Amino acid sequence: WDKYYGWGRVNAGNAYELLKQGCEVAGGDSNPPADEGLSYFALGGKDQGVPQTPTPAPTPLPPTPAPTPLPPCPGAQQRFEVQIITDNYPGETTWTLTDKCDASIGEMMSGGPYSTSSTPYSDMSACANDGQYEFKINDSYGDGVCCSYGAGSYLVKFVTAVKASG
C-alpha cells in the first residue's frame, strides 16, 4: 500500500464488485490523519494525487507579410487586372486578353486551366496603353463558369474601371 498510488494497478472487476457492495472505505480510510490532504485517499488509477502540468501553448506563427505592390506601369500605360473565381471544374476554364489595335502585341495575357475549384485567382495583371482589347473566357466543356456547376465568375478592370464581368 502507498498513500499516493493506493494498491497500484486496479483489478477493474474486483473494484466494481467492491463498489457494488457499497463499501464506504473503498480506496482508503474514511478518517484520514488531519495533516494529510486529499491525496491520502486512494481513489484509483496510477496517477492519483500527482499534479499534472498543463501543456504549454504552441508558439504563434509570425504574421503573413503583406504582398509586394506591383511596380508602376511605364509612361502613359495603365494596369489591366483580371480576376477569376473558378467553378467546380477549374480545369475547363481558360481566358485571353488580346490587343485589337496592335497586331504585333496580340495576346497580352492569358490564364488557366486552373487546378482548384471555387477559388479566386487575382494576381494577373499587365500594363497597356488605352485602346481596344478583347477578353475571351472559355469553358472547354461548354457549360460556362456559372451557375449549374459552381459559382465561377470573372472581372476585368483597366485602372479602376470594370470593363467586363460575369
JSON list of C-alpha atoms in Angstrom, two decimals:
[
{"chain": "A", "resi": 1, "resn": "TRP", "atom": "CA", "xyz": [0.00, 0.00, 0.00]},
{"chain": "A", "resi": 2, "resn": "ASP", "atom": "CA", "xyz": [1.17, 3.54, -0.91]},
{"chain": "A", "resi": 3, "resn": "LYS", "atom": "CA", "xyz": [-0.77, 6.60, 0.25]},
{"chain": "A", "resi": 4, "resn": "TYR", "atom": "CA", "xyz": [-0.26, 8.36, -3.12]},
{"chain": "A", "resi": 5, "resn": "TYR", "atom": "CA", "xyz": [-0.80, 5.42, -5.50]},
{"chain": "A", "resi": 6, "resn": "GLY", "atom": "CA", "xyz": [-3.07, 3.11, -3.50]},
{"chain": "A", "resi": 7, "resn": "TRP", "atom": "CA", "xyz": [-2.55, -0.54, -4.34]},
{"chain": "A", "resi": 8, "resn": "GLY", "atom": "CA", "xyz": [-1.05, 0.16, -7.73]},
{"chain": "A", "resi": 9, "resn": "ARG", "atom": "CA", "xyz": [-2.92, -1.33, -10.66]},
{"chain": "A", "resi": 10, "resn": "VAL", "atom": "CA", "xyz": [-6.59, -1.90, -10.14]},
{"chain": "A", "resi": 11, "resn": "ASN", "atom": "CA", "xyz": [-8.43, -5.10, -10.94]},
{"chain": "A", "resi": 12, "resn": "ALA", "atom": "CA", "xyz": [-11.49, -3.48, -12.51]},
{"chain": "A", "resi": 13, "resn": "GLY", "atom": "CA", "xyz": [-13.76, -6.46, -11.87]},
{"chain": "A", "resi": 14, "resn": "ASN", "atom": "CA", "xyz": [-12.89, -6.65, -8.17]},
{"chain": "A", "resi": 15, "resn": "ALA", "atom": "CA", "xyz": [-13.17, -2.86, -7.80]},
{"chain": "A", "resi": 16, "resn": "TYR", "atom": "CA", "xyz": [-16.61, -2.91, -9.41]},
{"chain": "A", "resi": 17, "resn": "GLU", "atom": "CA", "xyz": [-17.81, -5.69, -7.13]},
{"chain": "A", "resi": 18, "resn": "LEU", "atom": "CA", "xyz": [-16.46, -3.86, -4.07]},
{"chain": "A", "resi": 19, "resn": "LEU", "atom": "CA", "xyz": [-18.21, -0.63, -5.04]},
{"chain": "A", "resi": 20, "resn": "LYS", "atom": "CA", "xyz": [-21.41, -2.52, -5.85]},
{"chain": "A", "resi": 21, "resn": "GLN", "atom": "CA", "xyz": [-21.45, -3.82, -2.26]},
{"chain": "A", "resi": 22, "resn": "GLY", "atom": "CA", "xyz": [-21.42, -0.21, -1.04]},
{"chain": "A", "resi": 23, "resn": "CYS", "atom": "CA", "xyz": [-18.09, -0.35, 0.70]},
{"chain": "A", "resi": 24, "resn": "GLU", "atom": "CA", "xyz": [-17.65, 3.12, 2.18]},
{"chain": "A", "resi": 25, "resn": "VAL", "atom": "CA", "xyz": [-13.90, 2.83, 2.51]},
{"chain": "A", "resi": 26, "resn": "ALA", "atom": "CA", "xyz": [-13.14, 1.51, -0.95]},
{"chain": "A", "resi": 27, "resn": "GLY", "atom": "CA", "xyz": [-9.86, 3.06, -1.86]},
{"chain": "A", "resi": 28, "resn": "GLY", "atom": "CA", "xyz": [-8.76, 4.36, 1.54]},
{"chain": "A", "resi": 29, "resn": "ASP", "atom": "CA", "xyz": [-9.59, 5.33, 5.10]},
{"chain": "A", "resi": 30, "resn": "SER", "atom": "CA", "xyz": [-12.73, 7.32, 5.72]},
{"chain": "A", "resi": 31, "resn": "ASN", "atom": "CA", "xyz": [-10.92, 9.13, 8.56]},
{"chain": "A", "resi": 32, "resn": "PRO", "atom": "CA", "xyz": [-7.51, 10.30, 7.25]},
{"chain": "A", "resi": 33, "resn": "PRO", "atom": "CA", "xyz": [-4.98, 11.88, 9.61]},
{"chain": "A", "resi": 34, "resn": "ALA", "atom": "CA", "xyz": [-5.56, 15.64, 9.94]},
{"chain": "A", "resi": 35, "resn": "ASP", "atom": "CA", "xyz": [-2.19, 16.54, 8.39]},
{"chain": "A", "resi": 36, "resn": "GLU", "atom": "CA", "xyz": [-2.90, 14.61, 5.15]},
{"chain": "A", "resi": 37, "resn": "GLY", "atom": "CA", "xyz": [-4.54, 16.15, 2.11]},
{"chain": "A", "resi": 38, "resn": "LEU", "atom": "CA", "xyz": [-6.87, 14.60, -0.42]},
{"chain": "A", "resi": 39, "resn": "SER", "atom": "CA", "xyz": [-4.02, 12.60, -1.90]},
{"chain": "A", "resi": 40, "resn": "TYR", "atom": "CA", "xyz": [-4.29, 10.31, 1.17]},
{"chain": "A", "resi": 41, "resn": "PHE", "atom": "CA", "xyz": [-7.42, 8.75, -0.31]},
{"chain": "A", "resi": 42, "resn": "ALA", "atom": "CA", "xyz": [-6.64, 6.06, -2.85]},
{"chain": "A", "resi": 43, "resn": "LEU", "atom": "CA", "xyz": [-9.23, 6.97, -5.48]},
{"chain": "A", "resi": 44, "resn": "GLY", "atom": "CA", "xyz": [-7.83, 4.65, -8.12]},
{"chain": "A", "resi": 45, "resn": "GLY", "atom": "CA", "xyz": [-5.51, 4.97, -11.08]},
{"chain": "A", "resi": 46, "resn": "LYS", "atom": "CA", "xyz": [-1.76, 5.15, -11.13]},
{"chain": "A", "resi": 47, "resn": "ASP", "atom": "CA", "xyz": [-1.50, 8.94, -11.27]},
{"chain": "A", "resi": 48, "resn": "GLN", "atom": "CA", "xyz": [-3.79, 9.92, -8.41]},
{"chain": "A", "resi": 49, "resn": "GLY", "atom": "CA", "xyz": [-2.60, 12.83, -6.37]},
{"chain": "A", "resi": 50, "resn": "VAL", "atom": "CA", "xyz": [0.15, 13.67, -8.86]},
{"chain": "A", "resi": 51, "resn": "PRO", "atom": "CA", "xyz": [-0.31, 17.20, -10.19]},
{"chain": "A", "resi": 52, "resn": "GLN", "atom": "CA", "xyz": [-0.31, 17.34, -13.97]},
{"chain": "A", "resi": 53, "resn": "THR", "atom": "CA", "xyz": [1.35, 20.35, -15.55]},
{"chain": "A", "resi": 54, "resn": "PRO", "atom": "CA", "xyz": [-0.57, 21.79, -18.48]},
{"chain": "A", "resi": 55, "resn": "THR", "atom": "CA", "xyz": [0.87, 21.52, -21.94]},
{"chain": "A", "resi": 56, "resn": "PRO", "atom": "CA", "xyz": [2.35, 24.88, -22.90]},
{"chain": "A", "resi": 57, "resn": "ALA", "atom": "CA", "xyz": [0.58, 26.82, -25.63]},
{"chain": "A", "resi": 58, "resn": "PRO", "atom": "CA", "xyz": [2.17, 26.50, -29.07]},
{"chain": "A", "resi": 59, "resn": "THR", "atom": "CA", "xyz": [4.39, 29.30, -30.24]},
{"chain": "A", "resi": 60, "resn": "PRO", "atom": "CA", "xyz": [2.31, 31.55, -32.50]},
{"chain": "A", "resi": 61, "resn": "LEU", "atom": "CA", "xyz": [3.34, 31.81, -36.13]},
{"chain": "A", "resi": 62, "resn": "PRO", "atom": "CA", "xyz": [4.57, 35.19, -37.34]},
{"chain": "A", "resi": 63, "resn": "PRO", "atom": "CA", "xyz": [2.03, 37.24, -39.31]},
{"chain": "A", "resi": 64, "resn": "THR", "atom": "CA", "xyz": [1.89, 36.75, -43.05]},
{"chain": "A", "resi": 65, "resn": "PRO", "atom": "CA", "xyz": [3.72, 39.62, -44.74]},
{"chain": "A", "resi": 66, "resn": "ALA", "atom": "CA", "xyz": [1.73, 41.96, -46.97]},
{"chain": "A", "resi": 67, "resn": "PRO", "atom": "CA", "xyz": [2.02, 41.25, -50.70]},
{"chain": "A", "resi": 68, "resn": "THR", "atom": "CA", "xyz": [4.64, 43.21, -52.57]},
{"chain": "A", "resi": 69, "resn": "PRO", "atom": "CA", "xyz": [2.97, 46.03, -54.50]},
{"chain": "A", "resi": 70, "resn": "LEU", "atom": "CA", "xyz": [3.21, 45.84, -58.28]},
{"chain": "A", "resi": 71, "resn": "PRO", "atom": "CA", "xyz": [5.68, 48.23, -59.89]},
{"chain": "A", "resi": 72, "resn": "PRO", "atom": "CA", "xyz": [4.16, 51.23, -61.68]},
{"chain": "A", "resi": 73, "resn": "CYS", "atom": "CA", "xyz": [3.45, 50.94, -65.38]},
{"chain": "A", "resi": 74, "resn": "PRO", "atom": "CA", "xyz": [5.90, 52.77, -67.69]},
{"chain": "A", "resi": 75, "resn": "GLY", "atom": "CA", "xyz": [4.99, 56.07, -69.38]},
{"chain": "A", "resi": 76, "resn": "ALA", "atom": "CA", "xyz": [1.29, 56.57, -70.11]},
{"chain": "A", "resi": 77, "resn": "GLN", "atom": "CA", "xyz": [0.42, 52.90, -69.71]},
{"chain": "A", "resi": 78, "resn": "GLN", "atom": "CA", "xyz": [-2.11, 51.75, -67.12]},
{"chain": "A", "resi": 79, "resn": "ARG", "atom": "CA", "xyz": [-2.77, 48.41, -65.48]},
{"chain": "A", "resi": 80, "resn": "PHE", "atom": "CA", "xyz": [-5.21, 45.73, -66.62]},
{"chain": "A", "resi": 81, "resn": "GLU", "atom": "CA", "xyz": [-6.27, 43.29, -63.92]},
{"chain": "A", "resi": 82, "resn": "VAL", "atom": "CA", "xyz": [-8.12, 40.01, -64.44]},
{"chain": "A", "resi": 83, "resn": "GLN", "atom": "CA", "xyz": [-9.83, 38.24, -61.55]},
{"chain": "A", "resi": 84, "resn": "ILE", "atom": "CA", "xyz": [-11.21, 34.73, -61.94]},
{"chain": "A", "resi": 85, "resn": "ILE", "atom": "CA", "xyz": [-13.22, 32.62, -59.50]},
{"chain": "A", "resi": 86, "resn": "THR", "atom": "CA", "xyz": [-13.30, 29.03, -60.68]},
{"chain": "A", "resi": 87, "resn": "ASP", "atom": "CA", "xyz": [-16.39, 26.82, -60.79]},
{"chain": "A", "resi": 88, "resn": "ASN", "atom": "CA", "xyz": [-16.48, 23.14, -59.77]},
{"chain": "A", "resi": 89, "resn": "TYR", "atom": "CA", "xyz": [-14.42, 22.18, -62.85]},
{"chain": "A", "resi": 90, "resn": "PRO", "atom": "CA", "xyz": [-11.47, 24.60, -62.88]},
{"chain": "A", "resi": 91, "resn": "GLY", "atom": "CA", "xyz": [-9.52, 22.57, -65.43]},
{"chain": "A", "resi": 92, "resn": "GLU", "atom": "CA", "xyz": [-12.08, 23.58, -68.09]},
{"chain": "A", "resi": 93, "resn": "THR", "atom": "CA", "xyz": [-11.52, 27.35, -67.66]},
{"chain": "A", "resi": 94, "resn": "THR", "atom": "CA", "xyz": [-9.09, 29.38, -69.79]},
{"chain": "A", "resi": 95, "resn": "TRP", "atom": "CA", "xyz": [-9.06, 33.02, -70.92]},
{"chain": "A", "resi": 96, "resn": "THR", "atom": "CA", "xyz": [-7.13, 35.52, -73.08]},
{"chain": "A", "resi": 97, "resn": "LEU", "atom": "CA", "xyz": [-6.83, 39.30, -73.25]},
{"chain": "A", "resi": 98, "resn": "THR", "atom": "CA", "xyz": [-5.82, 40.50, -76.72]},
{"chain": "A", "resi": 99, "resn": "ASP", "atom": "CA", "xyz": [-4.78, 43.92, -78.04]},
{"chain": "A", "resi": 100, "resn": "LYS", "atom": "CA", "xyz": [-7.10, 44.59, -81.01]},
{"chain": "A", "resi": 101, "resn": "CYS", "atom": "CA", "xyz": [-5.22, 47.72, -82.20]},
{"chain": "A", "resi": 102, "resn": "ASP", "atom": "CA", "xyz": [-1.64, 46.46, -82.31]},
{"chain": "A", "resi": 103, "resn": "ALA", "atom": "CA", "xyz": [-1.29, 43.10, -84.04]},
{"chain": "A", "resi": 104, "resn": "SER", "atom": "CA", "xyz": [2.38, 42.95, -83.03]},
{"chain": "A", "resi": 105, "resn": "ILE", "atom": "CA", "xyz": [1.29, 42.69, -79.38]},
{"chain": "A", "resi": 106, "resn": "GLY", "atom": "CA", "xyz": [-1.62, 40.30, -79.95]},
{"chain": "A", "resi": 107, "resn": "GLU", "atom": "CA", "xyz": [-2.31, 38.25, -76.85]},
{"chain": "A", "resi": 108, "resn": "MET", "atom": "CA", "xyz": [-1.27, 40.30, -73.82]},
{"chain": "A", "resi": 109, "resn": "MET", "atom": "CA", "xyz": [-2.40, 38.00, -71.04]},
{"chain": "A", "resi": 110, "resn": "SER", "atom": "CA", "xyz": [-3.84, 34.53, -70.64]},
{"chain": "A", "resi": 111, "resn": "GLY", "atom": "CA", "xyz": [-4.72, 32.15, -67.85]},
{"chain": "A", "resi": 112, "resn": "GLY", "atom": "CA", "xyz": [-5.90, 28.67, -67.00]},
{"chain": "A", "resi": 113, "resn": "PRO", "atom": "CA", "xyz": [-6.60, 25.92, -66.95]},
{"chain": "A", "resi": 114, "resn": "TYR", "atom": "CA", "xyz": [-6.80, 26.05, -63.16]},
{"chain": "A", "resi": 115, "resn": "SER", "atom": "CA", "xyz": [-6.42, 23.31, -60.58]},
{"chain": "A", "resi": 116, "resn": "THR", "atom": "CA", "xyz": [-8.57, 24.29, -57.60]},
{"chain": "A", "resi": 117, "resn": "SER", "atom": "CA", "xyz": [-12.35, 24.65, -57.68]},
{"chain": "A", "resi": 118, "resn": "SER", "atom": "CA", "xyz": [-14.25, 27.60, -56.15]},
{"chain": "A", "resi": 119, "resn": "THR", "atom": "CA", "xyz": [-11.01, 29.55, -55.79]},
{"chain": "A", "resi": 120, "resn": "PRO", "atom": "CA", "xyz": [-10.28, 33.22, -56.54]},
{"chain": "A", "resi": 121, "resn": "TYR", "atom": "CA", "xyz": [-7.29, 33.98, -58.76]},
{"chain": "A", "resi": 122, "resn": "SER", "atom": "CA", "xyz": [-6.50, 37.70, -58.79]},
{"chain": "A", "resi": 123, "resn": "ASP", "atom": "CA", "xyz": [-2.76, 38.14, -59.23]},
{"chain": "A", "resi": 124, "resn": "MET", "atom": "CA", "xyz": [-2.95, 38.52, -63.02]},
{"chain": "A", "resi": 125, "resn": "SER", "atom": "CA", "xyz": [-2.14, 41.95, -64.41]},
{"chain": "A", "resi": 126, "resn": "ALA", "atom": "CA", "xyz": [-0.37, 43.69, -67.30]},
{"chain": "A", "resi": 127, "resn": "CYS", "atom": "CA", "xyz": [0.44, 47.23, -68.34]},
{"chain": "A", "resi": 128, "resn": "ALA", "atom": "CA", "xyz": [-1.16, 48.61, -71.51]},
{"chain": "A", "resi": 129, "resn": "ASN", "atom": "CA", "xyz": [-1.97, 51.81, -73.36]},
{"chain": "A", "resi": 130, "resn": "ASP", "atom": "CA", "xyz": [-5.54, 52.97, -73.66]},
{"chain": "A", "resi": 131, "resn": "GLY", "atom": "CA", "xyz": [-7.00, 51.19, -76.69]},
{"chain": "A", "resi": 132, "resn": "GLN", "atom": "CA", "xyz": [-9.25, 48.36, -77.80]},
{"chain": "A", "resi": 133, "resn": "TYR", "atom": "CA", "xyz": [-8.90, 44.99, -76.14]},
{"chain": "A", "resi": 134, "resn": "GLU", "atom": "CA", "xyz": [-10.81, 41.75, -76.31]},
{"chain": "A", "resi": 135, "resn": "PHE", "atom": "CA", "xyz": [-11.31, 39.48, -73.30]},
{"chain": "A", "resi": 136, "resn": "LYS", "atom": "CA", "xyz": [-12.40, 35.91, -74.05]},
{"chain": "A", "resi": 137, "resn": "ILE", "atom": "CA", "xyz": [-13.19, 33.35, -71.39]},
{"chain": "A", "resi": 138, "resn": "ASN", "atom": "CA", "xyz": [-13.66, 29.73, -72.38]},
{"chain": "A", "resi": 139, "resn": "ASP", "atom": "CA", "xyz": [-15.17, 26.72, -70.65]},
{"chain": "A", "resi": 140, "resn": "SER", "atom": "CA", "xyz": [-13.93, 23.71, -72.62]},
{"chain": "A", "resi": 141, "resn": "TYR", "atom": "CA", "xyz": [-16.92, 21.57, -71.67]},
{"chain": "A", "resi": 142, "resn": "GLY", "atom": "CA", "xyz": [-19.30, 24.30, -72.79]},
{"chain": "A", "resi": 143, "resn": "ASP", "atom": "CA", "xyz": [-21.44, 24.63, -69.69]},
{"chain": "A", "resi": 144, "resn": "GLY", "atom": "CA", "xyz": [-19.98, 28.00, -68.62]},
{"chain": "A", "resi": 145, "resn": "VAL", "atom": "CA", "xyz": [-18.33, 29.05, -65.37]},
{"chain": "A", "resi": 146, "resn": "CYS", "atom": "CA", "xyz": [-21.62, 29.76, -63.58]},
{"chain": "A", "resi": 147, "resn": "CYS", "atom": "CA", "xyz": [-24.08, 28.57, -62.28]},
{"chain": "A", "resi": 148, "resn": "SER", "atom": "CA", "xyz": [-25.01, 24.93, -62.95]},
{"chain": "A", "resi": 149, "resn": "TYR", "atom": "CA", "xyz": [-21.70, 23.58, -61.64]},
{"chain": "A", "resi": 150, "resn": "GLY", "atom": "CA", "xyz": [-20.42, 26.12, -59.15]},
{"chain": "A", "resi": 151, "resn": "ALA", "atom": "CA", "xyz": [-20.44, 29.88, -58.83]},
{"chain": "A", "resi": 152, "resn": "GLY", "atom": "CA", "xyz": [-17.50, 30.82, -61.03]},
{"chain": "A", "resi": 153, "resn": "SER", "atom": "CA", "xyz": [-17.05, 34.38, -62.28]},
{"chain": "A", "resi": 154, "resn": "TYR", "atom": "CA", "xyz": [-14.66, 36.84, -63.92]},
{"chain": "A", "resi": 155, "resn": "LEU", "atom": "CA", "xyz": [-13.85, 40.53, -63.59]},
{"chain": "A", "resi": 156, "resn": "VAL", "atom": "CA", "xyz": [-11.65, 42.60, -65.93]},
{"chain": "A", "resi": 157, "resn": "LYS", "atom": "CA", "xyz": [-10.53, 46.07, -64.84]},
{"chain": "A", "resi": 158, "resn": "PHE", "atom": "CA", "xyz": [-8.49, 48.75, -66.60]},
{"chain": "A", "resi": 159, "resn": "VAL", "atom": "CA", "xyz": [-7.08, 51.06, -63.94]},
{"chain": "A", "resi": 160, "resn": "THR", "atom": "CA", "xyz": [-10.13, 51.03, -61.60]},
{"chain": "A", "resi": 161, "resn": "ALA", "atom": "CA", "xyz": [-12.90, 50.84, -64.21]},
{"chain": "A", "resi": 162, "resn": "VAL", "atom": "CA", "xyz": [-14.65, 47.49, -64.66]},
{"chain": "A", "resi": 163, "resn": "LYS", "atom": "CA", "xyz": [-14.52, 46.64, -68.39]},
{"chain": "A", "resi": 164, "resn": "ALA", "atom": "CA", "xyz": [-16.05, 43.15, -68.30]},
{"chain": "A", "resi": 165, "resn": "SER", "atom": "CA", "xyz": [-17.65, 40.88, -65.68]},
{"chain": "A", "resi": 166, "resn": "GLY", "atom": "CA", "xyz": [-19.81, 37.84, -65.49]}
]
